[in-house]
Amino acid sequence: MNGPGRFITLEGGEGTGKSTLIAGLQDALAARGHEVVVTREPGGTPLAEAVRNLALHPPEGETWSPLAHALLMNTSREDHLRNLIRPALARGAWVICDRFADSTRAYQSIDGVSLAQLMSIEAMVVGDTRPDLTLILDAAPDALAERRRQRNVSDVFEQKEAAFHERVRAAFLEIAENEPHRCAVIDALGSPETVLGAALATIDDRMEAS
Ligand SMILES: Nc1ncnc2c1ncn2[C@@H]1O[C@H](COP(=O)(O)OP(=O)(O)O)[C@@H](O)[C@H]1O
Ligand SMILES: [Mg+2]
């Protein structure tokens, strides 16, 4: 526990509805009287956002190695934890983070960095500030292809192919299977209201009342 605050992360592939769910959670949890801090990774602080830009949009014709990319994600995470997440948790806020360390595990392991290396870097950077709850939005990638097409977003993750999205899904499901106490898988194909209801029910079920 990161008491007195609560640390909730949202994970899942592109277009699974993370940002949509976070907007709903922000309102629902604020209505319960909590201070809610919504943030994202990579990014969340000025330095971390600068690193995000460097990682996702390298200079024309240049590519980060998979390990360098993993280190950049963790570099931004270190600043984000130190300057935003830990202070918010310490004053009792509920922090909701759009992607966190599980995304680095999933994407950078697919890119070829060993899970052992990723876990070692993660342990060094995250320390004891582990999420109290991680909601993993899950759906078959082909069911989400239309949502992704509507988004018109381009970064190094978006340009990859359909099989890649299958691997991302499998990587998140494996994390959920390995850490069932921290993680909950939510069906991403319900209506926004259904997904929000499932997320709130999970929060009520898993977290201590406060
Ligand atoms: N439960 C849902 N049902 C239908 N459409 C959704 C749902 N959740 C999100 N969307 C739509 O799908 C697209 C991607 O959602 P978004 O929340 O941006 O996903 P993510 O942040 O995971 O990439 C958006 O156009 C959004 O309006
Ligand atoms: Mg989003």
XYZ file of N, CA and C in Angstrom, residues 7 16 26 31 44 51-52 81 88 92-93 111-112 115 135 140 150 154 175 180 196 202:
66
model
N -2.611 4.256 -5.426
C -1.948 4.338 -6.712
C -2.578 3.301 -7.643
N -7.644 0.573 -26.355
C -8.464 -0.277 -25.484
C -9.390 0.560 -24.590
N -11.908 9.563 -12.865
C -11.568 10.847 -12.243
C -12.819 11.477 -11.628
N -16.042 12.532 -6.913
C -17.377 12.644 -6.312
C -17.428 11.947 -4.955
N 4.247 13.046 -17.599
C 3.637 13.376 -16.316
C 4.287 14.544 -15.596
N 11.476 13.744 -22.015
C 12.053 12.431 -22.334
C 11.078 11.631 -23.208
N 9.776 11.749 -22.921
C 8.768 11.070 -23.754
C 8.929 11.472 -25.217
N 7.936 9.720 -10.672
C 7.713 9.199 -9.321
C 8.158 10.208 -8.270
N 2.142 13.146 -4.306
C 0.666 13.080 -4.312
C 0.181 11.977 -3.374
N -2.108 11.995 0.385
C -3.377 11.282 0.445
C -4.173 11.257 -0.838
N -3.589 11.739 -1.927
C -4.325 11.744 -3.197
C -4.432 10.332 -3.782
N 10.205 -5.890 -27.873
C 11.308 -5.327 -28.666
C 12.614 -6.093 -28.483
N 12.677 -6.988 -27.503
C 13.854 -7.838 -27.380
C 14.685 -7.644 -26.131
N 13.313 -9.891 -20.009
C 12.436 -9.545 -18.889
C 13.261 -9.387 -17.609
N -5.407 -1.916 -13.506
C -6.532 -2.347 -14.329
C -6.019 -2.560 -15.751
N -9.756 -8.419 -27.995
C -9.102 -8.925 -29.202
C -8.717 -7.742 -30.081
N -9.595 5.390 -36.058
C -10.255 6.688 -35.859
C -9.367 7.677 -35.113
N 0.089 9.087 -34.548
C 1.247 8.403 -35.107
C 2.438 8.509 -34.161
N 1.239 -10.730 -17.455
C 1.503 -9.960 -16.232
C 0.350 -10.157 -15.244
N -1.777 -11.687 -9.855
C -3.241 -11.559 -9.759
C -3.690 -10.683 -8.592
N -16.603 1.436 -17.012
C -16.427 2.234 -15.789
C -17.018 1.509 -14.586
N -14.271 -3.213 -9.198
C -12.969 -3.799 -8.874
C -12.264 -2.980 -7.799
